[in-house]
XYZ file of C-alpha atoms in Angstrom:
555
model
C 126.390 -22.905 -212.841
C 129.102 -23.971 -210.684
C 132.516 -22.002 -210.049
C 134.586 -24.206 -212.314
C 137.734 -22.214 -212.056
C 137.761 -21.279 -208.957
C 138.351 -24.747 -207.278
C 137.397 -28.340 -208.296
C 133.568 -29.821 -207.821
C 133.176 -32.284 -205.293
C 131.147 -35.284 -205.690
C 127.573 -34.066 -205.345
C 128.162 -31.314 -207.782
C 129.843 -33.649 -210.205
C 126.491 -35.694 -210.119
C 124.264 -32.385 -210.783
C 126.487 -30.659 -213.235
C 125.767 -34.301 -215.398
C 122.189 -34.177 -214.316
C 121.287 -30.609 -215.581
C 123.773 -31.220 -218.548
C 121.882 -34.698 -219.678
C 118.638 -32.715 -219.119
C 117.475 -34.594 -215.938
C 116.354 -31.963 -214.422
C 115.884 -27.964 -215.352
C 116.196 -26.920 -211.849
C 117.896 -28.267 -208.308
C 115.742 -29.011 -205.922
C 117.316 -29.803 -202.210
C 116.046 -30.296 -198.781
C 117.081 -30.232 -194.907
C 114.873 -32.481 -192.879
C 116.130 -32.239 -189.370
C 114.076 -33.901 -186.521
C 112.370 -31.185 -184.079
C 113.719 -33.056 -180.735
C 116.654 -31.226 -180.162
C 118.769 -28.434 -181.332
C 121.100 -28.901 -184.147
C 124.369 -28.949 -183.813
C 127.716 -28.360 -185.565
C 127.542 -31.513 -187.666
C 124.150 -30.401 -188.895
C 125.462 -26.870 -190.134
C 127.388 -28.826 -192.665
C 124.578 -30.565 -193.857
C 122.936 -26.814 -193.937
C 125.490 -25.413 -195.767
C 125.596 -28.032 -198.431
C 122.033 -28.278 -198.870
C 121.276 -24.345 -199.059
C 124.825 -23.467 -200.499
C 124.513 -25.361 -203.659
C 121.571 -22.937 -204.356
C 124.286 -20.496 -204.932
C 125.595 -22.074 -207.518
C 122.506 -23.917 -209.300
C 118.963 -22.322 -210.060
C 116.463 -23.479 -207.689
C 115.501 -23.972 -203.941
C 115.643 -25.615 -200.747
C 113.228 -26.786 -198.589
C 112.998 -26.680 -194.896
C 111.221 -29.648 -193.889
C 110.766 -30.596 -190.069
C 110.564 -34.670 -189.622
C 108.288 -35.206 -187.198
C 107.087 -38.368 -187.177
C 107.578 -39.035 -183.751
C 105.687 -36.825 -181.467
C 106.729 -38.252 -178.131
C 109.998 -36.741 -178.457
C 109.643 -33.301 -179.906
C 108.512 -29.750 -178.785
C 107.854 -26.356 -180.311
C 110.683 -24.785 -178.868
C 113.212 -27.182 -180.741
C 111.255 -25.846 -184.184
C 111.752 -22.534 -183.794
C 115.477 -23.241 -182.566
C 115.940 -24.542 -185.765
C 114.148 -22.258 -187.895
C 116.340 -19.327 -186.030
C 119.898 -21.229 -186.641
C 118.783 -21.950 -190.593
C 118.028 -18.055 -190.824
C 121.042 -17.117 -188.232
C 123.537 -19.082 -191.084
C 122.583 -16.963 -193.796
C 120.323 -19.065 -195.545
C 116.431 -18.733 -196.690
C 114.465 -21.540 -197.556
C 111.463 -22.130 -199.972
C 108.328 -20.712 -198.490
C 106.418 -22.696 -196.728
C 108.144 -24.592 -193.736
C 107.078 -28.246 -194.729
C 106.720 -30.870 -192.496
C 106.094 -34.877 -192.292
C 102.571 -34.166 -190.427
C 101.719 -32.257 -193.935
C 101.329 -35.544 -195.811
C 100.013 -38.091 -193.125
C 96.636 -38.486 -194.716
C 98.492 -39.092 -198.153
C 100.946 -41.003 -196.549
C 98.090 -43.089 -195.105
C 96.811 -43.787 -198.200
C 99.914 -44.334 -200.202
C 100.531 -47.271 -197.421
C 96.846 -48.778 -198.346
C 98.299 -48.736 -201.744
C 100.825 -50.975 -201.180
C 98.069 -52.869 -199.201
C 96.010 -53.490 -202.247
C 99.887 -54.271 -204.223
C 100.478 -57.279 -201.660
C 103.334 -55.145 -200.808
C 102.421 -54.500 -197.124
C 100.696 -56.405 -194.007
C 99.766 -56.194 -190.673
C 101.438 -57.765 -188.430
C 100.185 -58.837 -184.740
C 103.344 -60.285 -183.173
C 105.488 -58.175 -180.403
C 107.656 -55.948 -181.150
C 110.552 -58.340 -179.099
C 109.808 -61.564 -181.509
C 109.543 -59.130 -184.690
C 112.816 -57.960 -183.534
C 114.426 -61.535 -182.999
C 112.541 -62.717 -186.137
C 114.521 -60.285 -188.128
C 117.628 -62.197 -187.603
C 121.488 -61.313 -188.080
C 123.905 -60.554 -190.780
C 124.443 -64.476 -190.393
C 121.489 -65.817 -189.762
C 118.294 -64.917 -192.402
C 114.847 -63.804 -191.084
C 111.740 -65.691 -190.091
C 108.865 -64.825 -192.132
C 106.085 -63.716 -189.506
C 102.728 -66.159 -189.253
C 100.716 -63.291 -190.543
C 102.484 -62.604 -193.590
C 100.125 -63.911 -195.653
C 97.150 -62.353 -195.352
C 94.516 -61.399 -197.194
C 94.808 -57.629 -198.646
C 91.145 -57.260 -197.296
C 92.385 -58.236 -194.123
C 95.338 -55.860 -193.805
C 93.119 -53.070 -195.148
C 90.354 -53.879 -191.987
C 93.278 -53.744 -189.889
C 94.920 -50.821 -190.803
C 91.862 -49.374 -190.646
C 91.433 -50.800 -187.135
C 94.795 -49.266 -186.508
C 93.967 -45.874 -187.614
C 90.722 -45.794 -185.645
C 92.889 -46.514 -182.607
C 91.323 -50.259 -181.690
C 94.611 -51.155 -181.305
C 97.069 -50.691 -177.733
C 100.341 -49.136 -178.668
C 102.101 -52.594 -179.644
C 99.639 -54.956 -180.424
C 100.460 -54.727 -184.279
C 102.554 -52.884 -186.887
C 102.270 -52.239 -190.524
C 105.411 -54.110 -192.717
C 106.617 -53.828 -196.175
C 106.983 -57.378 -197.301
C 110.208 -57.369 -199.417
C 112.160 -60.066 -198.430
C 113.300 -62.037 -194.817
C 116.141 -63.305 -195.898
C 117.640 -59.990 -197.387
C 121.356 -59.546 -196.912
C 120.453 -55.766 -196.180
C 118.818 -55.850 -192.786
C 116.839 -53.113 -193.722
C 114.947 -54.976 -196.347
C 113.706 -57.624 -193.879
C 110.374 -56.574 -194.734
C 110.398 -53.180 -192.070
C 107.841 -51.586 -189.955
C 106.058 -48.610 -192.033
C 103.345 -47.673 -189.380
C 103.131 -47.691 -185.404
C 100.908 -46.939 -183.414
C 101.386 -44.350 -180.442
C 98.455 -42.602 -179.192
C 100.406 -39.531 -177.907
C 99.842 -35.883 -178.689
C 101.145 -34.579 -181.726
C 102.657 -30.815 -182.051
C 100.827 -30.035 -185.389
C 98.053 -32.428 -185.911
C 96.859 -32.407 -182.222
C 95.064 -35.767 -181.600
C 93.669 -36.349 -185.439
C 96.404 -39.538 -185.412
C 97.357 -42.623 -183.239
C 99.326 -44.364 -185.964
C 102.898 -42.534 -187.539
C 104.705 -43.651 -189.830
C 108.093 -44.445 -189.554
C 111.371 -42.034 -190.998
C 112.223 -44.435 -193.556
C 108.823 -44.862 -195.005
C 108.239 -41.186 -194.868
C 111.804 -39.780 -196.031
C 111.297 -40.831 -199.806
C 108.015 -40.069 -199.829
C 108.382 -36.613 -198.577
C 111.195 -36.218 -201.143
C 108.626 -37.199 -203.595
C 105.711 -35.584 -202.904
C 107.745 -32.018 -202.604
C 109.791 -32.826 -205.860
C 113.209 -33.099 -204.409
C 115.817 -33.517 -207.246
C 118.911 -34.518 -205.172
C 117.935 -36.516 -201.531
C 121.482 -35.767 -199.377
C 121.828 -37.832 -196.746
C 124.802 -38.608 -194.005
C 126.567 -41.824 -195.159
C 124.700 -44.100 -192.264
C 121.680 -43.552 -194.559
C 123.615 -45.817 -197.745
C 122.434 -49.129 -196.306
C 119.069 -47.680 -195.893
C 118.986 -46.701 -199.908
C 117.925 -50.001 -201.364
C 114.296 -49.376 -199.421
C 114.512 -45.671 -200.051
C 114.174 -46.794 -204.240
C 112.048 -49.194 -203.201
C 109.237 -47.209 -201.430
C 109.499 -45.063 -204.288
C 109.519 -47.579 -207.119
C 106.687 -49.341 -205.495
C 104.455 -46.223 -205.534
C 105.372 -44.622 -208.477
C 102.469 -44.835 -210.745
C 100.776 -42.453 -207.905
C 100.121 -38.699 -209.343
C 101.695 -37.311 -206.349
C 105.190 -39.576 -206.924
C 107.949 -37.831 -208.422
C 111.401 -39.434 -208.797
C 114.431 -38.297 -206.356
C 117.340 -39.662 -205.697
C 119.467 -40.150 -202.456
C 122.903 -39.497 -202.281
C 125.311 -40.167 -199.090
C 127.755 -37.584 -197.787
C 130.138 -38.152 -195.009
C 129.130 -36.871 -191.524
C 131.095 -33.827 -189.874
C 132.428 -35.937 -186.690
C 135.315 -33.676 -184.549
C 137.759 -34.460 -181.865
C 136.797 -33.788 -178.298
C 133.265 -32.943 -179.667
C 130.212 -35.007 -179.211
C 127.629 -34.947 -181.544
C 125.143 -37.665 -180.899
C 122.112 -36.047 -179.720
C 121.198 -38.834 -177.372
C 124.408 -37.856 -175.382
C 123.888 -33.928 -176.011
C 120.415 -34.476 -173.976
C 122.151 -36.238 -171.977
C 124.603 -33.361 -170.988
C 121.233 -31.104 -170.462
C 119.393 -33.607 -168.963
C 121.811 -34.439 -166.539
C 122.684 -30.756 -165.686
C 126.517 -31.142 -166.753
C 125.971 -27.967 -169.109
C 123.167 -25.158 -167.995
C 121.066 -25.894 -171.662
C 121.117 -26.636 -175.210
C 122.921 -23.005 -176.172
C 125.310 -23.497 -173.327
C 128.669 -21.729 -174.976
C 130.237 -25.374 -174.452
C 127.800 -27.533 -176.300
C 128.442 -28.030 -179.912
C 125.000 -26.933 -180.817
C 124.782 -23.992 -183.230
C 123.160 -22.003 -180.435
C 125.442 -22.217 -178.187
C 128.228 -21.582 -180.741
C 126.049 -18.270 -181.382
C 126.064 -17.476 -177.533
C 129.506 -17.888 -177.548
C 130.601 -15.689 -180.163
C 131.048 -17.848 -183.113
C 129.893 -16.181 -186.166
C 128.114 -17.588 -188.791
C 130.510 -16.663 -191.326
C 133.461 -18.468 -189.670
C 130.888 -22.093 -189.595
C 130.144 -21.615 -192.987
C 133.680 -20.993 -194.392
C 135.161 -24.133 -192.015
C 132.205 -26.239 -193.503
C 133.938 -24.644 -197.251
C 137.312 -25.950 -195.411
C 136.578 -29.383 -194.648
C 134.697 -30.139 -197.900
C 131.998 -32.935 -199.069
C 133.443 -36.419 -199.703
C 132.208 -40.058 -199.097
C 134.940 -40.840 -196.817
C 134.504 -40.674 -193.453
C 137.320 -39.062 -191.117
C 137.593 -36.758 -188.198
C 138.073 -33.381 -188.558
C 140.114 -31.583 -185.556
C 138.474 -29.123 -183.722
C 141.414 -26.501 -184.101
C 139.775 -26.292 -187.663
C 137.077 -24.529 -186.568
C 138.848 -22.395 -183.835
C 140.992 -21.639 -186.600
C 138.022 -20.122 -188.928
C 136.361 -17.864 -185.777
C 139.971 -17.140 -184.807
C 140.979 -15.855 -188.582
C 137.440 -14.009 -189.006
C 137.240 -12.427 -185.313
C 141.473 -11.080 -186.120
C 140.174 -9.671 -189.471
C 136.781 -7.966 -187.933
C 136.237 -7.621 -184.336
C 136.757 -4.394 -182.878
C 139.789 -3.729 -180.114
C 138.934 -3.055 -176.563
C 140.518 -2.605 -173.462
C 139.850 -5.232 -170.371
C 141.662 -6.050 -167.456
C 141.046 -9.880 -165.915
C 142.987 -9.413 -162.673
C 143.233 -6.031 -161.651
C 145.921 -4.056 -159.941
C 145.889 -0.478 -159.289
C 148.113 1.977 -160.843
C 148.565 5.566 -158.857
C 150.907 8.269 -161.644
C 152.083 10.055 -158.437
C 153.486 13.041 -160.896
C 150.169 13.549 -162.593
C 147.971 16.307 -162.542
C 145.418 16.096 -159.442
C 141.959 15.809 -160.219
C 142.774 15.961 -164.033
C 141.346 13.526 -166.901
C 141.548 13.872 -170.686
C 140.171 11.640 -173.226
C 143.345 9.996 -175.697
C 142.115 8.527 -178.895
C 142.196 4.688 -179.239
C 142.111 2.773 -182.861
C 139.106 0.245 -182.974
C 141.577 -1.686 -185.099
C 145.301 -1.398 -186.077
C 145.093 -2.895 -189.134
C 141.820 -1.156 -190.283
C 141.520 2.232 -190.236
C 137.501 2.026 -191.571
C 136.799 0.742 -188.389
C 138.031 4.546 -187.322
C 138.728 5.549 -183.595
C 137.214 5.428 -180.425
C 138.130 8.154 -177.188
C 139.071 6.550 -174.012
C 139.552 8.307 -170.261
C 142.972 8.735 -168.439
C 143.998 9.856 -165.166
C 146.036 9.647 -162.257
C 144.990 6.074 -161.356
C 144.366 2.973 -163.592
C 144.417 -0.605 -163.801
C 146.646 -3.055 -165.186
C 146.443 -6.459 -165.083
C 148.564 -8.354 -161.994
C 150.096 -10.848 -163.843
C 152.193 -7.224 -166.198
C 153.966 -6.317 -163.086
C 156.806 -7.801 -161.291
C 158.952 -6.671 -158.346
C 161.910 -8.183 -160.240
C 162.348 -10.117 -163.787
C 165.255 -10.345 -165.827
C 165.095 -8.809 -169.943
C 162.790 -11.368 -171.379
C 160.046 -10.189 -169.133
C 158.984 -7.284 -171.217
C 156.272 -5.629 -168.828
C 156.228 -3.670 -165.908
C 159.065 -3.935 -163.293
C 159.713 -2.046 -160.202
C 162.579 0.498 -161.419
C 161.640 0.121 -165.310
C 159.561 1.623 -167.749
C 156.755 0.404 -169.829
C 154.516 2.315 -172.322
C 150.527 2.244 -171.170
C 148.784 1.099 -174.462
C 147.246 4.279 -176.546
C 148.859 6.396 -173.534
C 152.151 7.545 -172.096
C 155.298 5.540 -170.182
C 155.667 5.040 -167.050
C 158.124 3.897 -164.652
C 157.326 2.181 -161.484
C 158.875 3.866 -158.586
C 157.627 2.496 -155.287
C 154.587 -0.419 -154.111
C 151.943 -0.429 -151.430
C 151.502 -3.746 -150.055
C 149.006 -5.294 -147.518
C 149.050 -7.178 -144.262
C 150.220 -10.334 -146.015
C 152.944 -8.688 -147.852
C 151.034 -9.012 -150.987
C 151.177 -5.591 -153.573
C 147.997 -3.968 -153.975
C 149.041 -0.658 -155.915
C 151.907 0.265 -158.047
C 152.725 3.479 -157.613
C 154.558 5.172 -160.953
C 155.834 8.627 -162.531
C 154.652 9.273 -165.814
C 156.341 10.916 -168.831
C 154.258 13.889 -170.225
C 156.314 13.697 -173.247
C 155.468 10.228 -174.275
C 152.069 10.250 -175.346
C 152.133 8.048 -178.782
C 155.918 8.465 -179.320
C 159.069 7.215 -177.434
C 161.297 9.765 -176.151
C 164.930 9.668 -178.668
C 167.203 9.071 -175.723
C 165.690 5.730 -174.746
C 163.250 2.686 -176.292
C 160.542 1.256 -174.398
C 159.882 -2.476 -175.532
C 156.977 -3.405 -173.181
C 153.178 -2.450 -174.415
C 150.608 -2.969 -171.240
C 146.940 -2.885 -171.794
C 145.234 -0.880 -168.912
C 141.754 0.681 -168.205
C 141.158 4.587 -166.216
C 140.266 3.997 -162.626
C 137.446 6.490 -162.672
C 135.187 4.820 -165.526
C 136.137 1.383 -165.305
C 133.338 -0.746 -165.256
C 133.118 -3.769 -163.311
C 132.219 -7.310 -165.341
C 131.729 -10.795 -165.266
C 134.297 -13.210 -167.497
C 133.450 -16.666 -168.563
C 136.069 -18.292 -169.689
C 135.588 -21.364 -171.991
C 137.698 -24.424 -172.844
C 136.831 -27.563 -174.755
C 134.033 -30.055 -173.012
C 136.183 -32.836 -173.143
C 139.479 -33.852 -172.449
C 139.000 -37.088 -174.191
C 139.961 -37.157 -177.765
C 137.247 -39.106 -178.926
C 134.439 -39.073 -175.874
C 131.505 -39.794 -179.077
C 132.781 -43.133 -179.281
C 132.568 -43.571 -175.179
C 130.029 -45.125 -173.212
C 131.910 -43.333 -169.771
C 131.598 -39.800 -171.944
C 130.733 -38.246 -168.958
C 133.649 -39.570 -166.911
C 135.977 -37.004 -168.895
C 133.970 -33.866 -168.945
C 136.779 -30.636 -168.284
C 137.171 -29.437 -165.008
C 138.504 -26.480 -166.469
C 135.924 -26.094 -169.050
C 134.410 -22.531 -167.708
C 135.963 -20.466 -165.279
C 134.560 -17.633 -163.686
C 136.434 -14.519 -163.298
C 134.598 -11.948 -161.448
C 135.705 -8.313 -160.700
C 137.791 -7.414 -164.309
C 137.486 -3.857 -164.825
C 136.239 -2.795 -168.372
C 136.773 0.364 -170.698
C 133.542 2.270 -170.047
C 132.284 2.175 -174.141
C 131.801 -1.869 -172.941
C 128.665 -0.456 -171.305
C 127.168 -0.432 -175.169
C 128.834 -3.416 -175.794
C 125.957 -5.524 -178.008
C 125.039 -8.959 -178.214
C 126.077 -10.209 -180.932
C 129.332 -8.312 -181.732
C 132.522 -9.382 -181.079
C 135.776 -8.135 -179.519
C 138.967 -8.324 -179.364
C 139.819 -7.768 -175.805
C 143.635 -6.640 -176.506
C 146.561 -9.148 -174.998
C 143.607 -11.374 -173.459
C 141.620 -12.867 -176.244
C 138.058 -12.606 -178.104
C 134.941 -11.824 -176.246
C 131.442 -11.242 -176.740
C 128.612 -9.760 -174.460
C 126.464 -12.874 -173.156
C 122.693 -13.235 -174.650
C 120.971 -14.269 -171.445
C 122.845 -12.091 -169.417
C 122.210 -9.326 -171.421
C 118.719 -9.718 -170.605
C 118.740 -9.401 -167.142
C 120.962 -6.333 -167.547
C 124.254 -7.977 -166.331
C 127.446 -7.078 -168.048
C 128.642 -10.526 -168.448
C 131.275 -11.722 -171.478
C 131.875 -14.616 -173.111
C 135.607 -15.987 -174.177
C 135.089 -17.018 -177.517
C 138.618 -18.449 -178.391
C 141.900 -17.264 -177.149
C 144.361 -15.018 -179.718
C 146.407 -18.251 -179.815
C 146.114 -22.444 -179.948
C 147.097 -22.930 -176.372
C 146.068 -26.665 -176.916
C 148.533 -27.558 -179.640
C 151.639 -25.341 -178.079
């Protein structure tokens, strides 16, 4: 049962706590039914997490159920995307993988059932006058000239339809409800079309598909489905939901589910219509689907995001019928708070500048032992090389600053992080006056303690010389500079300049070179980082920025 005391039940589980109580059902039954024609995205974990999460809390199972009742538009590849993010979240569905294509033949005949009920018919007209037929909110519906025929008739034509005697066009299938319905979607709707294209699971067996709104409630039916949760822009399409149902229920295959509407996950400076997401691949703006910028799960993956962090900012946001829009910092928040709590420390340097310890020993390295996390001693140590010459990063060292810069100065001390102090003595600078080493004496007293006659505030992060390795940065902002570019139809006029930056030539700690995809770090004083997938593969050590240590956006 649910966890009553440990916060209060939202809606949905209000409704199925009642259910199970009044008996309605022993066991919850739930589904996800994305469409295979793209990759899902962040709006689409929520509805993952709700659908598989109340399974935590209620005996029974979810299904995984692919939609794909329109083959024109989907692919393989976007299946097994979606079966890897499902599985990548932490959740396991109800063996087997269902999909629409399973139950065309019984979908076929349940439609020649409402045939035979008067409930359906043919119709010949074009698919423009059916549309203009249909009317406005204002204005009722025509009824179409072949409304009225015969159920033997409609059956030779559906037939006709289904033996493919028919162009793609020349006639539809229609419920016949009611034209002058205040719901638009009860303006007696297409059931069947015809599109003689090649289907990913059934090959060429069919020419005619139904549509999502004939086969939604039937799907839920045929598989049992005890709670139907839907994204609130499915409410208007309930009334025909019951009514497909109702109309068929004396079939043996019919059980009786029930839709319920959630609000939709919609975030600031995020898109998450996947007509403009294919769009952004389409149009090359973004290198793919599981680009680290797009909001798709993927690309949240290739980026670092864990899937703990999605699933407790889904937990954060909650399941009402309200819709609002959630800000993005949200979610930076939740990988922010999990990477602090679990991500190893390591040692990078963006921008290097070269260090020389004129006073050390030539020739001489030792390894100093580094904590893999300061606030976690589990996570144990890790040994690091230092010599005479490392790196620092440019921006820690100044000619001359006054006390609030607390870093490296000509003339001043600074502790090296896990190391000794050192105080920069002289520079070397180039042709254009620029410094290109610091050179500095070292303290061999100072290694993990300050010496008692003096207190070092500044803390640099800094990598040995010797075994530095060189990497690739990406650095990643938000898409959009636009607070709301969903609701645009220019979205594409206010894509971020700024929204990846290469930085090539930062120097790493060597134990970067096992670095693995998947695991994130906390590169110290720059942010969190993790080793890119695709880069991986073609054995370049290239990182992702997952999120900065701080909000830069709201400071």
């Amino acid at each position: 049962m649910s966890e009553t005391n440990a916060r209060p039940l939202n809606f949905i589980e209000q409704i199925i706590e009642k259910d199970l109580a009044n008996g309605l059902h022993e066991k919850v039954v739930t589904r996800f039914p994305p469409e295979p024609n793209g990759f899902l995205h962040i709006g689409h974990a929520k509805s993952i997490c709700l659908n598989f999460g109340l399974l935590e809390q209620y005996t029974g199972y979810c299904n995984l159920r692919f939609d794909d009742t329109n083959p024109a538009a989907e692919e393989q590849r976007y299946i097994d995307s979606i079966k890897e993010d499902v599985s990548w979240l932490g959740y396991e569905w109800e063996e087997p993988i269902h999909y629409a294509s399973d139950y065309f033949g019984l979908l076929y005949e349940l439609a020649g059932e409402l045939i035979k009920k008067g409930l359906a018919y043919v119709d010949s007209q074009t698919p423009d006058i059916i549309r203009e037929s249909r009317g406005s909110f204002e204005v009722p519906g025509q009824n179409s000239p072949y409304r009225e025929r015969s159920v033997e008739e409609n059956l030779a034509l559906f037939e006709q339809m289904r033996a493919g005697e028919f162009d793609e066009g020349e006639c539809v299938l229609r419920a016949k409800i009611d034209m002058a319905a205040p719901n638009m979607n009860m303006r007696d709707p297409v059931i069947y079309r015809i599109r003689k294209v090649h289907h990913h699971q059934t090959g060429d067996q069919w020419c005619i598909y139904p549509m999502y709104d004939f086969t939604h409630p039937l799907s839920d039916a045929i598989e049992g489905i005890t709670h139907s949760l839907c994204t609130l822009e499915f409410e208007d399409h309930r009334p025909f939901y019951d009514w497909v149902v109702d109309a068929l229920q004396d079939h043996p295959a019919i059980a009786r589910p029930r839709q319920y509407e959630f609000a939709r996950l919609e975030m600031n400076y995020t898109v998450t219509s996947k007509r403009k997401l294919k769009q952004l691949v389409d149009e090359a703006v973004v290198e793919g689907w599981d680009d680290p910028r797009m909001p798709t799960i993927s690309g949240m993956r290739r980026r670092g995001y864990t899937a703990h962090s999605i699933r407790h900012f889904c937990k954060m946001i909650g399941v009402t019928k309200s819709n609002s829009v959630t800000d993005v910092g949200m979610l930076e928040h939740a990988i922010r708070d999990d990477l602090n709590q679990n991500a190893p420390r390591r040692m990078c340097v963006v921008h290097p500048l070269k260090l020389t310890i004129i006073n050390y020993p030539e020739g001489q390295t030792e390894q100093l032992e580094a904590s893999n996390h300061p606030q976690d001693d589990t996570m144990g140590t890790r040994q690091i090389a230092f010599s005479g010459s490392v790196y620092i990063d440019r921006d820690d060292f100044r000619l001359e600053a006054n006390k609030k810069y607390k870093r490296l100065v000509l003339g001043k001390e600074v502790r090296l992080r896990n190391s000794y102090v050192v105080k920069a003595v002289d520079v070397v600078k180039d042709a254009n006056d620029e410094v290109i080493e610091v050179l500095c004496e070292y303290d061999d007293q100072t290694l993990g303690k300050n010496p008692e006659d003096r207190k070092v505030k500044g803390v640099i992060h800094w990598v040995d010389a010797a075994s530095a390795v060189d990497c690739e940065l990406r650095q990643y902002d938000r898409l959009f500079t636009h607070e709301s570019p969903g609701s645009l139809d220019d979205f594409l006029a206010h894509i971020n300049p700024q929204s990846l930056t290469i930085v090539e030539g930062a120097k790493a700690e060597a134990s970067l070179l096992q670095a693995k995809v998947g695991m994130g770090y906390q590169f110290e004083r720059e942010g969190y980082y993790c080793i890119d997938s695709k880069a991986a593969e073609e054995g370049q050590l290239v990182f992702n920025q997952t999120i900065g240590l701080r909000d830069t956006w709201s400071s």
